[in-house]
Amino acid sequence: MGQQYLFYNGTVITMEEELYAEAVLVEDGIIAGVGSFDTLLGQTAADVKKVDLNGRTLMPAFIDPHSHFSAYANSLLQAALDETVNFEEITEKIQDFIKKKQLPKGQWVVAKGYDHNALAEHAHPSREVLDAAAPDNPVIIQHKSGHVGVFNTAALELLHVTEDTKAPDGGVIEKKDGKLTGYMEEAAFMKYLKEIPMSSVKELMEAYEKTQKVYASHGITTIQEGMMVDQMLPMYQGLMQSEMLKLDLVGYVDVNNGSELMREFGENPREYRNHFRIGGYKIFLDGSPQGRTAWMRTPYVGDDDYCGYGTMTDEAVYEAIKRSLEENRQILAHCNGDAASEQYLRAWEKAANDGIWNPDARPVMIHAQLVGVDQLPRVKKLRMIPSFFVAHVYHWGDVHMANFGKARADEISPASSALKEGILFTFHQDAPVIEPDMLETIWCAVNRITKKGVLLGENERLPVLEALKAVTINGAYQYFEEDKKGSIRKGKRADLIILDKNPLAIPPEEIRDIQVLETYKDGVQVFRLED
């Protein structure tokens, strides 16, 4: 008999049919028993470690259905622009970063997190603004959505981008009066972002360690690397050699730029090696609604013709799906707009008509911000899993009302409609777009209040229990791990969290104030909130 832990004297939310239990017994990282304290106590060894909950709540740890682990780590090495309100503050943040880091002339400056919707100028900074901020350094700033950004003149020159450079399909290199503004969108921005020199391996390993602690502090024990490219291979070789990972990490590889990663790590998409596995492929079908690049079936407010745009042809989407099915790998598709959702649905329907559909493929529609309620029956028929970025309701709900009108914005992240349709769904934060704060996300799904206090989509509000399922047992199902994670049941991994309050027993508006006190991965404490 190995090391045992007995959790007792609190509320235990199992996320199983029998929702509550009195105590939980853990042995060697596995849940060995769930039931009454007296019964489980009789099954323990003399050296059992008793964990007194003192009236607090024990429940399954949260599962992150979509984020970007490496991007979050990199963000810790970049200038943070998240709270900036105008171009002047952006300039000050960049200059402070250069001074603090003592960056020499010619070294790249990478900054992230600005949101033109929140700036006084209601515009993206130009390259001239960035030139003035850092006249001796190449600079790139990334929008909070992650899909667009701005380069200064020195950066454009180093990347060999001129007025004659043609943007790749599905991207924009902006010009005004024939001159580069420095602003790029989607495929163009992503192309040149990849060409920026990476931080040192030592800096990245330290940032990975900090990032893992952030996720654990939010009660998350399974994380996603939502878009992997071959350029990341050395970083992941370093991660595996260091055996640094204590949380489980599932990676999804760019279908067009991940062959080396697949050869190195992709031999078995269901088995972890040092807490890491490649789960399948990832494709991008459009941009972001707050950046007005999401691909819509109807035009944006204020523009009778503009509907955003897609990033892949129908044929390319179908071939990616076909490849995933042939290799028996899961595929995740970034779809924000309903036109992008339509393209993804059509491609899967073609696969079904062609006789290559696997009913247990569990394809995921990432974000599904503006998937139409009228499209949900087809989502169900294809057994597709929408992973809603439901925290958009709070963070950008007011922007979405301006972009789409109140009625259309009311249906953003239609989780309640999906529930009525019998569709299994999950929730995510797309970190580092926002923090990987599951309790805030649950609060958003249950209350649906914007930053300005507007109730957005009352009919799409969820019961608290259903919101909890989206980040526990449903998340486990999305990863094909429902037999190992997502609930407190005998035989499952002891991935557990202790909360200071029971989210099912407090007013819904207080959910985001709940604190994660402790996080356990495989029965080992990986986070404890300091007193």
Coordinates of C-alpha atoms in Angstrom, one line a residue:
M1 CA 0.0 0.0 0.0
G2 CA 1.4 3.4 -1.1
Q3 CA 1.1 6.9 0.4
Q4 CA -2.5 7.7 1.3
Y5 CA -4.4 11.0 1.7
L6 CA -7.9 11.3 3.2
F7 CA -9.8 14.5 2.5
Y8 CA -12.6 15.1 4.9
N9 CA -14.7 17.6 6.9
G10 CA -15.8 19.8 4.0
T11 CA -18.0 19.8 0.8
V12 CA -16.9 17.4 -1.9
I13 CA -18.4 18.1 -5.4
T14 CA -17.8 14.9 -7.4
M15 CA -19.2 16.1 -10.8
E16 CA -20.7 12.6 -10.9
E17 CA -24.4 11.6 -10.8
E18 CA -24.2 11.5 -7.1
L19 CA -23.0 15.0 -6.8
Y20 CA -21.8 15.2 -3.2
A21 CA -19.6 13.0 -1.0
E22 CA -18.4 13.2 2.5
A23 CA -14.7 12.2 2.0
V24 CA -12.2 11.1 -0.6
L25 CA -9.3 8.7 -0.3
V26 CA -6.3 9.0 -2.5
E27 CA -3.5 6.4 -2.9
D28 CA -0.4 6.8 -5.1
G29 CA -2.0 9.6 -7.2
I30 CA -5.3 7.7 -7.8
I31 CA -8.7 8.1 -6.2
A32 CA -9.0 5.0 -4.1
G33 CA -12.4 5.7 -2.6
V34 CA -15.3 8.2 -2.4
G35 CA -17.9 8.0 0.3
S36 CA -18.4 8.4 4.0
F37 CA -15.6 9.4 6.3
D38 CA -16.0 6.4 8.6
T39 CA -16.1 3.9 5.7
L40 CA -13.0 5.3 4.1
L41 CA -11.1 5.6 7.4
G42 CA -11.5 1.9 7.8
Q43 CA -9.6 1.4 4.5
T44 CA -6.6 3.5 5.4
A45 CA -3.1 2.5 6.7
A46 CA -1.8 3.8 10.0
D47 CA 0.3 6.4 8.3
V48 CA -2.5 7.9 6.2
K49 CA -2.3 11.7 5.9
K50 CA -5.5 13.3 6.9
V51 CA -6.4 16.6 5.0
D52 CA -8.9 18.5 7.0
L53 CA -10.9 20.7 4.6
N54 CA -12.2 22.8 7.5
G55 CA -15.5 23.4 5.7
R56 CA -14.0 24.3 2.4
T57 CA -14.8 22.7 -1.0
L58 CA -13.0 19.9 -2.8
M59 CA -13.7 19.3 -6.4
P60 CA -12.0 18.0 -9.6
A61 CA -9.2 20.2 -10.9
F62 CA -10.1 22.4 -13.9
I63 CA -9.1 21.3 -17.5
D64 CA -8.0 23.9 -20.0
P65 CA -9.7 23.1 -23.3
H66 CA -7.7 25.7 -25.3
S67 CA -4.8 28.1 -24.6
H68 CA -1.3 28.7 -25.7
F69 CA 1.2 27.6 -23.1
S70 CA 4.3 28.8 -24.9
A71 CA 2.7 32.1 -25.9
Y72 CA 1.9 32.7 -22.2
A73 CA 5.5 32.0 -21.3
N74 CA 6.8 34.3 -24.0
S75 CA 4.4 37.0 -22.8
L76 CA 6.3 37.0 -19.5
L77 CA 9.4 38.1 -21.4
Q78 CA 7.6 40.9 -23.3
A79 CA 6.4 44.4 -22.6
A80 CA 2.8 44.3 -21.3
L81 CA 0.4 46.8 -22.9
D82 CA -2.8 45.3 -21.5
E83 CA -3.9 48.4 -19.4
T84 CA -2.8 51.1 -21.8
V85 CA -5.4 53.7 -22.8
N86 CA -3.7 55.7 -25.4
F87 CA -0.6 55.9 -27.7
E88 CA 1.3 57.9 -25.1
E89 CA 1.0 55.1 -22.6
I90 CA 2.1 52.5 -25.2
T91 CA 5.2 54.6 -25.8
E92 CA 6.0 54.9 -22.1
K93 CA 5.5 51.1 -21.6
I94 CA 7.9 50.3 -24.4
Q95 CA 10.5 52.8 -23.2
D96 CA 10.3 51.6 -19.6
F97 CA 10.7 48.0 -20.8
I98 CA 13.9 48.9 -22.8
K99 CA 15.3 50.7 -19.8
K100 CA 14.4 48.0 -17.3
K101 CA 15.8 45.2 -19.5
Q102 CA 18.8 47.3 -20.5
L103 CA 18.3 46.3 -24.1
P104 CA 21.1 47.3 -26.4
K105 CA 20.5 49.1 -29.7
G106 CA 19.4 46.8 -32.4
Q107 CA 17.8 44.2 -30.1
W108 CA 14.2 43.3 -30.8
V109 CA 11.4 44.7 -28.5
V110 CA 8.3 42.6 -28.4
A111 CA 5.2 43.9 -26.7
K112 CA 1.7 42.5 -26.4
G113 CA -1.8 43.1 -25.1
Y114 CA -2.9 46.5 -26.5
D115 CA -6.5 46.7 -27.6
H116 CA -7.4 49.5 -30.1
N117 CA -11.0 49.3 -28.9
A118 CA -9.9 50.6 -25.5
L119 CA -7.5 53.3 -26.7
A120 CA -8.5 56.9 -26.7
E121 CA -7.5 57.1 -30.4
H122 CA -9.8 54.1 -31.3
A123 CA -7.1 53.0 -33.7
H124 CA -4.0 50.9 -34.0
P125 CA -0.7 52.8 -33.5
S126 CA 1.3 53.5 -36.6
R127 CA 4.9 52.5 -37.3
E128 CA 5.8 56.2 -36.7
V129 CA 4.4 56.0 -33.2
L130 CA 6.6 52.9 -32.5
D131 CA 9.6 54.6 -34.3
A132 CA 9.4 57.4 -31.8
A133 CA 9.0 55.0 -28.8
A134 CA 12.1 53.1 -29.8
P135 CA 14.2 54.8 -32.4
D136 CA 17.1 52.4 -32.0
N137 CA 15.3 49.0 -31.8
P138 CA 13.1 46.9 -34.1
V139 CA 9.6 46.8 -32.4
I140 CA 6.6 44.6 -32.8
I141 CA 3.4 45.0 -30.8
Q142 CA 0.7 42.3 -30.7
H143 CA -3.0 43.1 -30.3
K144 CA -4.7 41.5 -27.4
S145 CA -6.6 39.1 -29.7
G146 CA -3.3 37.8 -30.9
H147 CA -4.3 38.1 -34.6
V148 CA -3.1 41.5 -35.6
G149 CA -0.3 43.9 -34.7
V150 CA 2.1 46.6 -35.7
F151 CA 5.8 46.7 -36.7
N152 CA 8.0 49.7 -36.6
T153 CA 10.2 50.8 -39.5
A154 CA 13.4 49.0 -38.2
A155 CA 11.4 45.8 -37.8
L156 CA 9.9 46.0 -41.4
E157 CA 13.4 46.5 -42.8
L158 CA 14.9 43.6 -40.9
L159 CA 12.0 41.4 -42.1
H160 CA 12.5 42.7 -45.7
V161 CA 8.9 44.0 -45.9
T162 CA 8.5 46.8 -48.5
E163 CA 5.6 48.5 -50.2
D164 CA 6.0 45.8 -52.9
T165 CA 5.6 42.9 -50.5
K166 CA 2.5 40.8 -51.2
A167 CA 0.5 39.7 -48.3
P168 CA -0.1 35.9 -48.0
D169 CA -3.6 34.6 -48.7
G170 CA -5.8 35.3 -45.7
G171 CA -3.7 38.2 -44.5
V172 CA -3.3 42.0 -44.8
I173 CA -0.2 44.2 -45.0
E174 CA -1.8 47.7 -44.7
K175 CA -0.7 50.6 -46.8
K176 CA -2.0 54.2 -46.9
D177 CA -1.2 56.4 -49.8
G178 CA 1.1 53.6 -51.0
K179 CA 3.2 53.7 -47.8
L180 CA 3.4 50.9 -45.2
T181 CA 1.6 51.7 -41.9
G182 CA 3.3 48.9 -40.1
Y183 CA -0.1 47.2 -39.4
M184 CA -0.7 43.6 -40.4
E185 CA -3.6 41.1 -40.0
E186 CA -3.9 37.4 -39.7
A187 CA -1.8 35.3 -42.0
A188 CA 0.6 38.2 -42.8
F189 CA 1.0 39.0 -39.1
M190 CA 1.5 35.4 -38.1
K191 CA 4.1 34.9 -40.9
Y192 CA 6.3 37.7 -39.8
L193 CA 5.7 37.1 -36.1
K194 CA 7.4 33.6 -36.5
E195 CA 10.5 35.3 -37.9
I196 CA 11.2 37.3 -34.8
P197 CA 14.2 35.9 -32.9
M198 CA 13.2 33.8 -29.9
S199 CA 14.4 34.4 -26.4
S200 CA 17.2 32.2 -25.0
V201 CA 16.5 28.6 -23.9
K202 CA 17.4 29.6 -20.3
E203 CA 14.9 32.5 -20.3
L204 CA 12.2 30.4 -21.9
M205 CA 12.6 27.5 -19.4
E206 CA 12.3 30.0 -16.5
A207 CA 9.2 31.5 -18.1
Y208 CA 7.7 28.0 -18.6
E209 CA 8.2 27.3 -14.9
K210 CA 6.4 30.5 -14.0
T211 CA 3.6 29.8 -16.5
Q212 CA 3.0 26.4 -15.1
K213 CA 2.6 27.9 -11.6
V214 CA 0.1 30.4 -13.0
Y215 CA -2.1 27.7 -14.4
A216 CA -1.8 25.7 -11.1
S217 CA -2.8 28.8 -9.1
H218 CA -6.0 28.9 -11.1
G219 CA -6.7 25.2 -10.3
I220 CA -5.8 23.9 -13.8
T221 CA -3.9 20.6 -14.0
T222 CA -4.3 19.9 -17.8
I223 CA -3.2 22.6 -20.2
Q224 CA -3.2 23.0 -23.9
E225 CA -0.5 24.2 -26.4
G226 CA -3.0 25.4 -28.9
M227 CA -0.8 25.9 -32.0
M228 CA 2.6 24.2 -32.4
V229 CA 5.0 24.8 -35.3
D230 CA 8.3 23.1 -36.1
Q231 CA 10.2 26.2 -34.8
M232 CA 9.1 25.2 -31.3
L233 CA 10.9 21.8 -31.5
P234 CA 14.0 22.9 -29.6
M235 CA 12.0 24.4 -26.8
Y236 CA 10.0 21.2 -26.4
Q237 CA 13.1 19.0 -26.5
G238 CA 14.4 21.2 -23.7
L239 CA 11.1 20.8 -21.7
M240 CA 11.2 17.0 -22.1
Q241 CA 14.9 16.8 -21.1
S242 CA 14.4 19.0 -18.0
E243 CA 11.4 16.9 -16.9
M244 CA 10.0 20.3 -15.6
L245 CA 6.4 19.6 -16.4
K246 CA 4.3 18.7 -13.4
L247 CA 0.9 19.4 -15.1
D248 CA -0.3 17.5 -18.2
L249 CA 0.1 19.4 -21.5
V250 CA -1.6 18.5 -24.8
G251 CA -0.2 20.0 -28.0
Y252 CA -1.9 20.6 -31.3
V253 CA 0.3 20.9 -34.4
D254 CA 0.0 23.3 -37.3
V255 CA -1.2 21.0 -40.1
N256 CA 1.1 22.7 -42.5
N257 CA 4.2 23.2 -40.4
G258 CA 4.5 20.5 -37.8
S259 CA 6.1 17.4 -39.5
E260 CA 9.2 17.5 -37.3
L261 CA 7.2 17.8 -34.1
M262 CA 5.1 14.9 -35.2
R263 CA 8.1 12.7 -35.9
E264 CA 9.6 13.6 -32.5
F265 CA 6.5 13.5 -30.2
G266 CA 3.5 12.3 -32.2
E267 CA 3.8 8.5 -32.1
N268 CA 0.9 8.0 -29.8
P269 CA -1.7 10.8 -29.5
R270 CA -3.2 9.3 -26.3
E271 CA -0.1 8.7 -24.2
Y272 CA 1.8 11.3 -22.2
R273 CA 5.6 11.3 -22.1
N274 CA 6.9 13.4 -19.1
H275 CA 3.4 14.9 -18.9
F276 CA 3.3 15.9 -22.6
R277 CA 1.6 14.5 -25.6
I278 CA 0.5 15.7 -29.1
G279 CA -3.2 15.4 -29.3
G280 CA -3.6 16.2 -33.0
Y281 CA -3.8 19.1 -35.5
K282 CA -4.9 22.7 -35.5
I283 CA -6.2 24.9 -38.3
F284 CA -7.2 28.6 -38.4
L285 CA -10.3 29.5 -40.4
D286 CA -10.7 33.2 -39.6
G287 CA -9.7 36.0 -37.2
S288 CA -11.2 37.7 -34.2
P289 CA -14.5 39.6 -33.8
Q290 CA -13.0 42.4 -31.6
G291 CA -10.4 42.9 -34.4
R292 CA -13.2 42.8 -37.0
T293 CA -11.4 40.0 -38.9
A294 CA -13.8 37.2 -37.9
W295 CA -15.5 35.8 -41.0
M296 CA -19.3 36.5 -40.9
R297 CA -22.3 35.6 -43.0
T298 CA -23.6 39.1 -42.6
P299 CA -21.7 42.4 -42.7
Y300 CA -20.3 44.2 -39.7
V301 CA -22.3 47.2 -38.4
G302 CA -21.3 50.3 -40.3
D303 CA -20.1 48.5 -43.4
D304 CA -22.6 47.2 -45.9
D305 CA -20.1 45.0 -47.7
Y306 CA -17.4 43.9 -45.2
C307 CA -17.9 40.5 -43.5
G308 CA -14.3 39.8 -42.5
Y309 CA -12.6 36.9 -44.3
G310 CA -11.5 33.3 -44.2
T311 CA -7.9 32.1 -44.1
M312 CA -8.2 28.7 -45.9
T313 CA -9.9 27.3 -49.0
D314 CA -12.7 24.8 -48.7
E315 CA -10.3 22.2 -50.3
A316 CA -7.6 22.9 -47.8
V317 CA -10.0 22.5 -44.8
Y318 CA -11.3 19.3 -46.2
E319 CA -7.8 17.9 -46.8
A320 CA -6.8 18.8 -43.2
I321 CA -9.8 16.9 -41.9
K322 CA -9.2 14.0 -44.1
R323 CA -5.6 13.8 -42.9
S324 CA -6.6 13.9 -39.3
L325 CA -9.1 11.0 -39.9
E326 CA -6.6 8.9 -41.8
E327 CA -4.0 9.3 -39.0
N328 CA -6.7 8.9 -36.3
R329 CA -5.8 12.2 -34.8
Q330 CA -8.1 14.9 -33.4
I331 CA -8.4 18.2 -35.2
L332 CA -9.2 21.6 -33.7
A333 CA -10.4 24.5 -35.9
H334 CA -10.3 28.2 -34.9
C335 CA -13.7 29.5 -35.9
N336 CA -15.0 32.8 -34.5
G337 CA -17.4 33.9 -37.1
D338 CA -20.5 32.0 -38.4
A339 CA -19.1 31.9 -41.9
A340 CA -16.0 30.2 -40.6
S341 CA -18.2 27.8 -38.6
E342 CA -20.2 27.2 -41.8
Q343 CA -17.0 26.3 -43.7
Y344 CA -15.9 23.8 -41.0
L345 CA -19.4 22.2 -40.9
R346 CA -19.5 21.8 -44.7
A347 CA -16.1 20.2 -44.7
W348 CA -17.1 17.7 -42.1
E349 CA -20.4 17.0 -43.8
K350 CA -18.4 16.3 -47.0
A351 CA -16.2 13.8 -45.1
A352 CA -19.3 12.1 -43.8
N353 CA -20.8 11.9 -47.3
D354 CA -17.5 10.5 -48.6
G355 CA -17.6 7.8 -46.0
I356 CA -14.5 8.7 -44.1
W357 CA -16.2 10.2 -41.0
N358 CA -15.4 8.7 -37.6
P359 CA -18.3 9.2 -35.2
D360 CA -15.7 9.4 -32.3
A361 CA -13.3 11.8 -33.9
R362 CA -14.4 14.5 -31.5
P363 CA -13.6 17.5 -33.7
V364 CA -13.4 20.8 -31.8
M365 CA -14.7 24.2 -32.9
I366 CA -12.4 26.6 -31.0
H367 CA -14.0 29.8 -29.8
A368 CA -17.3 29.3 -31.6
Q369 CA -18.0 33.0 -30.7
L370 CA -20.6 33.6 -33.3
V371 CA -21.6 30.2 -34.4
G372 CA -25.3 30.5 -35.4
V373 CA -28.0 29.0 -33.2
D374 CA -29.4 27.7 -36.6
Q375 CA -26.1 25.9 -37.1
L376 CA -26.2 24.0 -33.8
P377 CA -28.3 21.0 -35.0
R378 CA -25.5 20.3 -37.5
V379 CA -22.9 20.6 -34.8
K380 CA -24.8 18.0 -32.8
K381 CA -25.2 15.7 -35.8
L382 CA -21.5 15.7 -36.5
R383 CA -20.7 15.2 -32.7
M384 CA -18.6 18.3 -32.8
I385 CA -17.5 19.9 -29.6
P386 CA -17.7 23.7 -29.5
S387 CA -15.3 25.2 -27.0
F388 CA -16.7 28.6 -26.2
F389 CA -14.6 31.6 -25.3
V390 CA -17.5 32.7 -23.2
A391 CA -15.5 35.3 -21.2
H392 CA -15.7 37.4 -24.4
V393 CA -19.2 38.4 -23.0
Y394 CA -17.4 40.4 -20.2
H395 CA -14.2 41.4 -21.8
W396 CA -15.5 42.4 -25.3
G397 CA -19.3 42.2 -25.1
D398 CA -19.6 46.0 -25.4
V399 CA -17.4 45.9 -28.5
H400 CA -19.4 43.1 -30.0
M401 CA -22.6 45.1 -29.6
A402 CA -21.0 47.9 -31.6
N403 CA -19.7 45.5 -34.3
F404 CA -22.8 43.3 -34.6
G405 CA -25.7 45.0 -32.9
K406 CA -27.3 44.0 -29.7
A407 CA -29.5 41.2 -31.0
R408 CA -26.6 39.4 -32.7
A409 CA -24.2 40.0 -29.8
D410 CA -26.8 38.5 -27.4
E411 CA -26.1 35.1 -29.1
I412 CA -22.3 35.2 -28.7
S413 CA -21.2 31.9 -27.1
P414 CA -24.6 30.3 -27.2
A415 CA -24.0 27.8 -24.5
S416 CA -27.5 27.5 -23.2
S417 CA -28.8 26.9 -26.7
A418 CA -26.1 24.2 -27.2
L419 CA -27.2 22.6 -23.9
K420 CA -30.8 22.5 -25.0
E421 CA -29.6 20.9 -28.3
G422 CA -27.9 18.2 -26.3
I423 CA -24.4 19.3 -27.4
L424 CA -21.4 18.7 -25.1
F425 CA -19.3 21.9 -24.9
T426 CA -16.3 23.3 -23.1
F427 CA -15.0 26.8 -22.0
H428 CA -11.6 28.3 -22.4
Q429 CA -9.7 31.6 -22.0
D430 CA -7.2 31.4 -25.0
A431 CA -4.4 32.5 -22.6
P432 CA -2.5 34.7 -22.9
V433 CA -5.3 36.6 -24.6
I434 CA -6.8 36.7 -21.0
E435 CA -5.6 35.0 -17.8
P436 CA -6.4 31.3 -17.5
D437 CA -9.0 32.1 -14.8
M438 CA -11.6 29.4 -14.9
L439 CA -13.7 30.9 -12.0
E440 CA -14.0 34.1 -13.9
T441 CA -15.1 32.2 -17.0
I442 CA -17.7 30.3 -15.0
W443 CA -18.9 33.6 -13.6
C444 CA -19.2 35.0 -17.2
A445 CA -21.2 32.0 -18.4
V446 CA -23.6 32.2 -15.5
N447 CA -24.1 36.0 -15.4
R448 CA -23.3 37.2 -18.9
I449 CA -22.5 40.8 -17.8
T450 CA -20.3 43.1 -19.9
K451 CA -17.7 45.4 -18.5
K452 CA -20.2 48.3 -18.8
G453 CA -22.8 46.3 -16.9
V454 CA -25.0 45.3 -19.8
L455 CA -26.8 41.9 -19.6
L456 CA -25.8 40.3 -22.8
G457 CA -28.0 37.3 -23.9
E458 CA -30.1 36.5 -20.8
N459 CA -31.4 33.4 -22.6
E460 CA -27.9 32.1 -23.0
R461 CA -27.1 32.2 -19.2
L462 CA -26.1 28.8 -17.8
P463 CA -26.8 27.0 -14.5
V464 CA -23.6 26.9 -12.4
L465 CA -23.4 23.2 -12.5
E466 CA -23.4 23.1 -16.3
A467 CA -20.7 25.8 -16.4
L468 CA -18.6 23.7 -14.0
K469 CA -19.0 20.6 -16.2
A470 CA -17.7 22.6 -19.2
V471 CA -14.3 22.9 -17.5
T472 CA -14.1 19.6 -15.7
I473 CA -15.8 16.4 -17.0
N474 CA -16.6 17.9 -20.5
G475 CA -13.0 19.0 -20.8
A476 CA -11.8 15.5 -20.0
Y477 CA -14.1 14.1 -22.7
Q478 CA -12.7 16.6 -25.3
Y479 CA -9.3 15.2 -24.6
F480 CA -10.4 11.5 -24.7
E481 CA -9.6 11.3 -21.0
E482 CA -13.1 11.0 -19.5
D483 CA -12.1 7.7 -17.9
K484 CA -9.1 9.3 -16.1
K485 CA -10.1 12.9 -15.3
G486 CA -12.8 15.4 -14.8
S487 CA -14.7 14.0 -11.9
I488 CA -14.0 12.4 -8.4
R489 CA -14.6 8.7 -8.9
K490 CA -12.7 5.7 -7.8
G491 CA -9.9 4.8 -10.3
K492 CA -9.5 8.3 -11.7
R493 CA -6.4 10.5 -11.4
A494 CA -6.3 12.5 -8.1
D495 CA -6.4 15.9 -9.9
L496 CA -8.1 18.0 -7.3
I497 CA -8.6 21.5 -6.1
I498 CA -9.7 23.1 -2.8
L499 CA -11.8 26.2 -3.0
D500 CA -12.7 28.6 -0.1
K501 CA -16.4 28.5 -1.1
N502 CA -18.8 26.2 -2.8
P503 CA -19.7 27.7 -6.2
L504 CA -23.0 25.9 -6.1
A505 CA -24.0 27.4 -2.8
I506 CA -23.3 31.1 -3.2
P507 CA -24.9 33.9 -5.2
P508 CA -23.9 33.6 -8.8
E509 CA -22.5 37.1 -8.9
E510 CA -19.9 36.1 -6.3
I511 CA -18.4 33.2 -8.2
R512 CA -15.4 35.0 -9.6
D513 CA -14.4 36.0 -6.1
I514 CA -13.8 32.4 -5.0
Q515 CA -10.2 31.6 -4.3
V516 CA -8.3 28.5 -5.3
L517 CA -6.5 27.5 -2.0
E518 CA -4.8 24.3 -3.1
T519 CA -4.2 22.3 -6.3
Y520 CA -3.2 18.7 -6.5
K521 CA -1.9 16.8 -9.6
D522 CA -1.9 13.1 -9.3
G523 CA -2.3 13.5 -5.6
V524 CA 0.7 15.8 -5.2
Q525 CA 0.2 19.4 -4.1
V526 CA 1.4 21.7 -6.9
F527 CA -0.1 24.9 -5.6
R528 CA -1.0 26.4 -2.2
L529 CA -2.2 29.9 -1.6
E530 CA 0.0 31.5 0.9
D531 CA -1.7 32.9 4.0

